[in-house]
Amino acid sequence: MPGINAGTKGIGIIGHPIGHSLSPIMHNAAFKHLKLDICYLAFDVMPGDLGDAVRGLKALGFLGANVTIPYKVEVARYLDELASEASAIGAVNTIVVKPEGLLVGYNTDAAGFLRALKYDADFEARGKRAVILGAGGAARACVYALASGGAREIVILNRTPERAEKLAEDMRRHFSGAPGEEIAFRSGDLSSLPGGPFVEVVAGADLLVNATSLGMWPESDALSPLPESVPLASTTVICDLVYRPVATRFIKFGQSRGARVVSGLSVLLHQGALSFRMWTGVDAPLNVMREALVNAVVGGGSGK
Ligand code: NAP
């Protein structure tokens, strides 16, 4: 990269707060490696300023942006078009500014999640039974991804069970009449574990995903979404969306049972790689991006 100059193109991430984001490190490492004259910046956008920030992408000639907490839902109202997956999930994490100036919203969290499962654990959703812990934005992307991939049964357990049932209902509606096998969407109360009716469901799952924010640094070792007395099969694939630390208590629990594990850092990497390709038209250099992420998390003192 020749260094930032008058021809350098911009990409940004919009969120609030934004200081924790690893996306600038990951993407700038990739641009440098491929000698692309693009710079990725983080923007801490105050509530109330989101519309101006999004319209500014077009006005300033940006290639696009990522969107993160708390704006993944709200941003849709400032976009010209939504891709089908972003509309079904109800969240946008990637904006592309098209050459004709249209702002189009996509969601790469869903496909990035499936890719991480495939790369790291050789997991394919088709015909599988999955349990998702959590019912927020990240859980919505996971449930949509698994259902699109042909999962047989998806059970959503959340601290607020009404939110889990709302997600199950949205997905039942979206996938009803879709070609292929009928998908069973069920929901329940996360706090009913370990003694409740879902213990057997967890024990028999092909995939168990933490899509809650529990386990996030700095309280990482104190918190896990799953009581460790719950039995787990060694054939179950464990995925934690939390990526700080890389080895969360949930991931360590899976490892202790001999399960294959997929870290949140890998999900972050693959969603980023898909966004990268949308903005640049070039395949993302996965190894370079992975190394940048690992160095940032471990080097930041929270990657144990
Ligand atoms: P969100 O929409 O705020 O949802 C948070 C979820 O965590 C909800 O299900 C919430 O339950 C649950 N939760 C929070 N505190 C809890 C507690 N003390 N006990 C039990 N459940 C609790 O957030 P999100 O966007 O879905 O993100 C969830 C996590 O995924 C975050 O850690 C985020 O960093 C991570 N993430 C990672 C990636 C990646 O690429 N690796 C991508 C997206 C998100 P209630 O509904 O009851 O409040």
Short mmCIF file of C-alpha atoms and ligand atoms in Angstrom, two decimals:
data_model
loop_
_atom_site.label_atom_id
_atom_site.label_comp_id
_atom_site.label_asym_id
_atom_site.label_seq_id
_atom_site.Cartn_x
_atom_site.Cartn_y
_atom_site.Cartn_z
CA MET A 1 0.00 0.00 0.00
CA PRO A 2 1.51 3.35 -0.96
CA GLY A 3 0.24 5.01 2.24
CA ILE A 4 -2.86 7.12 2.64
CA ASN A 5 -3.13 9.63 -0.20
CA ALA A 6 -5.74 11.52 -2.21
CA GLY A 7 -6.79 8.35 -4.04
CA THR A 8 -7.24 6.16 -0.96
CA LYS A 9 -10.75 4.70 -0.64
CA GLY A 10 -12.54 4.46 2.69
CA ILE A 11 -14.43 1.73 4.53
CA GLY A 12 -15.62 2.15 8.10
CA ILE A 13 -17.33 0.47 11.00
CA ILE A 14 -20.21 2.30 12.64
CA GLY A 15 -21.16 1.52 16.24
CA HIS A 16 -21.31 2.92 19.77
CA PRO A 17 -19.06 2.33 21.63
CA ILE A 18 -16.53 1.18 19.05
CA GLY A 19 -13.17 1.12 20.84
CA HIS A 20 -13.32 -2.67 21.29
CA SER A 21 -13.68 -3.45 17.56
CA LEU A 22 -11.08 -5.75 15.98
CA SER A 23 -12.36 -5.14 12.44
CA PRO A 24 -9.94 -2.26 11.61
CA ILE A 25 -6.96 -4.44 12.55
CA MET A 26 -8.24 -7.41 10.54
CA HIS A 27 -9.17 -5.48 7.38
CA ASN A 28 -6.20 -3.09 7.31
CA ALA A 29 -3.84 -6.08 7.57
CA ALA A 30 -5.58 -7.57 4.53
CA PHE A 31 -5.46 -4.33 2.49
CA LYS A 32 -1.76 -3.95 3.28
CA HIS A 33 -1.01 -7.55 2.33
CA LEU A 34 -2.82 -7.23 -1.03
CA LYS A 35 -1.47 -3.69 -1.63
CA LEU A 36 -5.01 -2.33 -1.96
CA ASP A 37 -5.28 1.45 -1.58
CA ILE A 38 -8.09 1.26 0.99
CA CYS A 39 -8.20 2.36 4.61
CA TYR A 40 -10.63 0.97 7.25
CA LEU A 41 -11.59 3.26 10.14
CA ALA A 42 -13.80 2.93 13.23
CA PHE A 43 -16.52 5.53 13.81
CA ASP A 44 -18.13 6.03 17.21
CA VAL A 45 -21.51 7.37 16.09
CA MET A 46 -23.74 8.92 18.74
CA PRO A 47 -27.40 7.88 19.00
CA GLY A 48 -29.35 10.27 16.78
CA ASP A 49 -26.49 10.67 14.28
CA LEU A 50 -26.85 7.31 12.54
CA GLY A 51 -28.75 8.61 9.51
CA ASP A 52 -26.18 11.35 8.86
CA ALA A 53 -23.33 8.85 9.23
CA VAL A 54 -24.86 6.40 6.77
CA ARG A 55 -25.72 9.07 4.19
CA GLY A 56 -22.15 10.35 4.61
CA LEU A 57 -20.77 7.06 3.27
CA LYS A 58 -22.19 7.88 -0.14
CA ALA A 59 -21.33 11.56 0.01
CA LEU A 60 -17.71 10.82 0.92
CA GLY A 61 -17.21 8.12 -1.72
CA PHE A 62 -16.78 5.22 0.72
CA LEU A 63 -16.86 1.67 -0.64
CA GLY A 64 -19.04 0.61 2.27
CA ALA A 65 -19.09 -0.09 5.98
CA ASN A 66 -19.70 -2.56 8.75
CA VAL A 67 -22.41 -1.88 11.32
CA THR A 68 -22.25 -3.15 14.88
CA ILE A 69 -23.95 -2.82 18.28
CA PRO A 70 -26.33 -1.03 18.78
CA TYR A 71 -27.23 -0.12 15.18
CA LYS A 72 -27.59 -3.42 13.29
CA VAL A 73 -31.40 -3.21 13.30
CA GLU A 74 -31.96 0.56 13.13
CA VAL A 75 -29.61 1.09 10.18
CA ALA A 76 -32.04 -0.55 7.73
CA ARG A 77 -34.23 2.55 7.62
CA TYR A 78 -31.37 4.60 6.10
CA LEU A 79 -30.57 2.11 3.32
CA ASP A 80 -31.96 1.94 -0.24
CA GLU A 81 -32.17 -1.86 -0.39
CA LEU A 82 -31.81 -4.89 1.86
CA ALA A 83 -30.51 -8.27 0.73
CA SER A 84 -32.93 -11.12 1.47
CA GLU A 85 -30.91 -12.57 4.36
CA ALA A 86 -30.58 -9.17 6.06
CA SER A 87 -34.30 -8.66 5.81
CA ALA A 88 -35.14 -12.16 7.17
CA ILE A 89 -32.67 -11.85 10.06
CA GLY A 90 -33.75 -8.28 10.75
CA ALA A 91 -30.17 -7.02 11.02
CA VAL A 92 -27.49 -5.55 8.76
CA ASN A 93 -23.77 -5.88 9.48
CA THR A 94 -22.43 -4.83 6.06
CA ILE A 95 -23.26 -1.89 3.79
CA VAL A 96 -22.05 -1.74 0.20
CA VAL A 97 -22.15 1.57 -1.67
CA LYS A 98 -22.95 0.52 -5.24
CA PRO A 99 -21.30 2.37 -8.16
CA GLU A 100 -24.62 4.08 -8.95
CA GLY A 101 -24.76 5.33 -5.35
CA LEU A 102 -27.32 2.92 -3.88
CA LEU A 103 -26.73 1.88 -0.27
CA VAL A 104 -27.41 -1.87 0.08
CA GLY A 105 -27.50 -3.72 3.42
CA TYR A 106 -26.31 -7.32 3.84
CA ASN A 107 -25.78 -9.70 6.73
CA THR A 108 -22.55 -11.72 6.58
CA ASP A 109 -22.79 -12.89 10.23
CA ALA A 110 -25.01 -15.78 9.14
CA ALA A 111 -22.88 -17.11 6.28
CA GLY A 112 -19.68 -16.38 8.24
CA PHE A 113 -20.97 -18.54 11.09
CA LEU A 114 -21.65 -21.48 8.72
CA ARG A 115 -18.21 -21.08 7.13
CA ALA A 116 -16.47 -21.08 10.51
CA LEU A 117 -18.31 -24.31 11.44
CA LYS A 118 -17.24 -25.89 8.16
CA TYR A 119 -13.60 -24.76 8.24
CA ASP A 120 -12.90 -25.49 11.90
CA ALA A 121 -15.13 -28.49 12.66
CA ASP A 122 -16.18 -29.82 9.24
CA PHE A 123 -19.78 -29.24 10.39
CA GLU A 124 -22.62 -29.15 7.83
CA ALA A 125 -26.05 -28.00 9.02
CA ARG A 126 -28.10 -30.32 6.79
CA GLY A 127 -30.20 -32.76 8.84
CA LYS A 128 -28.64 -31.68 12.16
CA ARG A 129 -30.09 -30.80 15.58
CA ALA A 130 -28.81 -27.52 17.04
CA VAL A 131 -29.25 -25.71 20.35
CA ILE A 132 -28.72 -21.94 20.39
CA LEU A 133 -28.24 -20.21 23.74
CA GLY A 134 -29.44 -16.60 23.40
CA ALA A 135 -32.03 -14.81 21.29
CA GLY A 136 -30.43 -11.45 20.44
CA GLY A 137 -29.13 -10.24 17.08
CA ALA A 138 -26.29 -12.78 16.88
CA ALA A 139 -28.65 -15.66 17.71
CA ARG A 140 -31.04 -14.51 14.96
CA ALA A 141 -28.23 -14.75 12.39
CA CYS A 142 -27.23 -18.24 13.65
CA VAL A 143 -30.79 -19.60 13.57
CA TYR A 144 -31.37 -18.21 10.08
CA ALA A 145 -28.05 -19.66 8.87
CA LEU A 146 -28.73 -23.14 10.26
CA ALA A 147 -32.27 -23.20 8.89
CA SER A 148 -31.05 -22.03 5.46
CA GLY A 149 -28.44 -24.78 5.60
CA GLY A 150 -31.14 -27.43 6.12
CA ALA A 151 -30.95 -28.14 9.87
CA ARG A 152 -33.66 -30.55 11.08
CA GLU A 153 -34.32 -29.07 14.53
CA ILE A 154 -33.28 -25.77 16.14
CA VAL A 155 -33.92 -25.17 19.85
CA ILE A 156 -33.48 -21.61 21.15
CA LEU A 157 -32.96 -21.17 24.90
CA ASN A 158 -32.84 -17.68 26.37
CA ARG A 159 -32.85 -15.92 29.74
CA THR A 160 -35.97 -14.11 28.50
CA PRO A 161 -37.93 -17.03 27.02
CA GLU A 162 -40.49 -14.76 25.30
CA ARG A 163 -37.68 -13.41 23.14
CA ALA A 164 -36.65 -16.97 22.22
CA GLU A 165 -40.22 -17.81 21.22
CA LYS A 166 -40.47 -14.61 19.15
CA LEU A 167 -37.34 -15.66 17.25
CA ALA A 168 -38.68 -19.20 16.77
CA GLU A 169 -41.99 -17.80 15.51
CA ASP A 170 -40.30 -15.37 13.09
CA MET A 171 -38.25 -18.22 11.63
CA ARG A 172 -41.24 -20.62 11.45
CA ARG A 173 -43.03 -17.98 9.42
CA HIS A 174 -40.04 -17.26 7.20
CA PHE A 175 -39.24 -20.89 6.44
CA SER A 176 -42.79 -22.24 6.20
CA GLY A 177 -43.41 -23.64 2.75
CA ALA A 178 -39.70 -23.60 1.92
CA PRO A 179 -38.62 -26.53 -0.22
CA GLY A 180 -37.14 -29.52 1.63
CA GLU A 181 -37.82 -31.08 5.02
CA GLU A 182 -39.93 -29.22 7.58
CA ILE A 183 -37.65 -27.58 10.20
CA ALA A 184 -38.72 -27.78 13.86
CA PHE A 185 -38.11 -24.50 15.71
CA ARG A 186 -38.53 -24.80 19.49
CA SER A 187 -37.86 -22.36 22.31
CA GLY A 188 -37.42 -22.37 26.07
CA ASP A 189 -36.04 -20.86 29.24
CA LEU A 190 -32.25 -20.98 29.56
CA SER A 191 -32.51 -20.82 33.34
CA SER A 192 -34.46 -24.12 33.37
CA LEU A 193 -31.13 -25.89 32.76
CA PRO A 194 -29.69 -28.06 34.35
CA GLY A 195 -32.71 -29.92 35.75
CA GLY A 196 -35.39 -29.05 33.21
CA PRO A 197 -36.70 -30.64 30.04
CA PHE A 198 -33.90 -29.32 27.83
CA VAL A 199 -31.06 -31.30 29.44
CA GLU A 200 -31.72 -34.23 27.11
CA VAL A 201 -31.97 -31.89 24.13
CA VAL A 202 -28.53 -30.42 24.89
CA ALA A 203 -27.08 -33.89 25.48
CA GLY A 204 -28.36 -35.05 22.08
CA ALA A 205 -27.43 -31.94 20.07
CA ASP A 206 -25.10 -32.05 17.08
CA LEU A 207 -24.28 -28.37 17.63
CA LEU A 208 -24.38 -26.15 20.72
CA VAL A 209 -23.85 -22.40 20.26
CA ASN A 210 -23.36 -19.66 22.83
CA ALA A 211 -24.96 -16.57 21.29
CA THR A 212 -25.35 -14.79 24.64
CA SER A 213 -22.79 -12.24 25.79
CA LEU A 214 -21.87 -14.40 28.80
CA GLY A 215 -18.18 -15.22 29.07
CA MET A 216 -16.95 -11.95 27.59
CA TRP A 217 -13.71 -10.53 29.01
CA PRO A 218 -13.08 -9.27 31.72
CA GLU A 219 -15.60 -11.51 33.50
CA SER A 220 -14.70 -14.43 31.30
CA ASP A 221 -13.84 -17.13 33.80
CA ALA A 222 -16.74 -16.36 36.10
CA LEU A 223 -19.52 -16.74 33.55
CA SER A 224 -20.77 -19.44 31.24
CA PRO A 225 -24.25 -19.76 29.72
CA LEU A 226 -24.36 -23.48 30.49
CA PRO A 227 -24.14 -25.21 33.88
CA GLU A 228 -21.22 -27.60 33.61
CA SER A 229 -23.22 -30.37 35.21
CA VAL A 230 -25.24 -30.65 31.98
CA PRO A 231 -24.14 -33.77 30.08
CA LEU A 232 -22.61 -33.26 26.67
CA ALA A 233 -21.79 -35.80 23.96
CA SER A 234 -18.22 -35.79 22.62
CA THR A 235 -19.71 -35.70 19.10
CA THR A 236 -21.35 -32.31 19.76
CA VAL A 237 -19.68 -29.34 18.06
CA ILE A 238 -19.36 -26.35 20.41
CA CYS A 239 -19.31 -22.79 19.07
CA ASP A 240 -18.95 -19.65 21.15
CA LEU A 241 -19.66 -16.31 19.46
CA VAL A 242 -17.83 -14.50 22.26
CA TYR A 243 -14.28 -13.90 20.99
CA ARG A 244 -12.57 -12.19 23.94
CA PRO A 245 -10.97 -14.36 25.28
CA VAL A 246 -10.52 -16.83 22.41
CA ALA A 247 -10.79 -19.77 24.81
CA THR A 248 -13.88 -18.88 26.85
CA ARG A 249 -15.06 -20.97 29.76
CA PHE A 250 -17.73 -22.41 27.42
CA ILE A 251 -15.06 -23.42 24.87
CA LYS A 252 -12.90 -24.96 27.62
CA PHE A 253 -15.94 -26.90 28.83
CA GLY A 254 -16.42 -28.32 25.33
CA GLN A 255 -12.74 -29.21 25.05
CA SER A 256 -12.84 -30.97 28.42
CA ARG A 257 -15.61 -33.24 27.00
CA GLY A 258 -13.64 -34.02 23.85
CA ALA A 259 -15.91 -31.91 21.62
CA ARG A 260 -14.75 -30.12 18.45
CA VAL A 261 -14.81 -26.37 19.15
CA VAL A 262 -15.26 -23.27 16.99
CA SER A 263 -14.25 -19.92 18.49
CA GLY A 264 -15.96 -16.55 18.11
CA LEU A 265 -12.73 -15.28 16.59
CA SER A 266 -13.21 -17.69 13.70
CA VAL A 267 -16.82 -16.50 13.18
CA LEU A 268 -15.57 -12.89 13.22
CA LEU A 269 -12.88 -13.77 10.68
CA HIS A 270 -15.28 -15.42 8.23
CA GLN A 271 -17.97 -12.72 8.39
CA GLY A 272 -15.18 -10.19 7.79
CA ALA A 273 -13.83 -12.17 4.84
CA LEU A 274 -17.28 -12.23 3.20
CA SER A 275 -17.71 -8.46 3.67
CA PHE A 276 -14.18 -7.89 2.33
CA ARG A 277 -15.06 -9.70 -0.89
CA MET A 278 -18.25 -7.62 -1.30
CA TRP A 279 -16.36 -4.32 -1.02
CA THR A 280 -13.26 -5.20 -3.03
CA GLY A 281 -14.28 -8.00 -5.42
CA VAL A 282 -11.16 -9.83 -4.24
CA ASP A 283 -10.89 -12.98 -2.08
CA ALA A 284 -9.86 -12.13 1.46
CA PRO A 285 -6.43 -13.35 2.63
CA LEU A 286 -7.75 -15.49 5.51
CA ASN A 287 -4.40 -16.37 7.05
CA VAL A 288 -3.27 -12.75 7.20
CA MET A 289 -6.55 -11.67 8.77
CA ARG A 290 -6.54 -14.55 11.26
CA GLU A 291 -3.00 -13.75 12.37
CA ALA A 292 -3.88 -10.07 12.84
CA LEU A 293 -6.90 -11.01 14.98
CA VAL A 294 -5.04 -13.52 17.13
CA ASN A 295 -2.17 -11.07 17.73
CA ALA A 296 -4.66 -8.37 18.70
CA VAL A 297 -6.60 -10.53 21.14
CA VAL A 298 -3.67 -12.38 22.71
CA GLY A 299 -1.47 -9.27 22.61
CA GLY A 300 -4.29 -7.31 24.25
CA GLY A 301 -3.97 -9.49 27.36
CA SER A 302 -7.43 -11.01 27.10
CA GLY A 303 -6.82 -13.88 24.79
CA LYS A 304 -6.15 -16.68 27.21
P1 NAP B 1 -27.74 -8.81 22.06
O1 NAP B 1 -28.65 -8.65 20.90
O2 NAP B 1 -27.59 -7.73 23.06
O3 NAP B 1 -28.20 -10.18 22.82
C1 NAP B 1 -27.56 -10.56 24.02
C2 NAP B 1 -28.01 -11.97 24.40
O4 NAP B 1 -27.29 -12.37 25.58
C3 NAP B 1 -29.50 -12.08 24.74
O5 NAP B 1 -29.97 -13.36 24.39
C4 NAP B 1 -29.48 -11.89 26.25
O6 NAP B 1 -30.61 -12.46 26.90
C5 NAP B 1 -28.25 -12.69 26.62
N1 NAP B 1 -27.70 -12.30 27.92
C6 NAP B 1 -27.08 -11.13 28.22
N2 NAP B 1 -26.70 -11.12 29.52
C7 NAP B 1 -27.11 -12.32 30.02
C8 NAP B 1 -27.04 -12.92 31.33
N3 NAP B 1 -26.46 -12.28 32.37
N4 NAP B 1 -27.54 -14.17 31.50
C9 NAP B 1 -28.11 -14.84 30.46
N5 NAP B 1 -28.23 -14.31 29.21
C10 NAP B 1 -27.74 -13.07 29.01
O7 NAP B 1 -26.23 -9.12 21.58
P2 NAP B 1 -25.78 -9.88 20.24
O8 NAP B 1 -25.53 -8.89 19.17
O9 NAP B 1 -26.75 -10.97 20.00
O10 NAP B 1 -24.36 -10.47 20.69
C11 NAP B 1 -24.25 -11.58 21.57
C12 NAP B 1 -22.77 -11.94 21.73
O11 NAP B 1 -22.27 -12.42 20.46
C13 NAP B 1 -21.88 -10.76 22.12
O12 NAP B 1 -20.90 -11.21 23.04
C14 NAP B 1 -21.21 -10.37 20.80
O13 NAP B 1 -19.93 -9.78 21.00
C15 NAP B 1 -21.08 -11.72 20.13
N6 NAP B 1 -21.01 -11.61 18.66
C16 NAP B 1 -19.94 -12.18 18.04
C17 NAP B 1 -19.85 -12.16 16.67
C18 NAP B 1 -18.68 -12.79 16.00
O14 NAP B 1 -18.44 -12.52 14.83
N7 NAP B 1 -17.93 -13.63 16.70
C19 NAP B 1 -20.85 -11.55 15.90
C20 NAP B 1 -21.95 -10.98 16.56
C21 NAP B 1 -22.01 -11.01 17.95
P3 NAP B 1 -31.96 -11.59 27.10
O15 NAP B 1 -32.72 -11.67 25.81
O16 NAP B 1 -32.64 -12.28 28.22
O17 NAP B 1 -31.52 -10.19 27.44
#
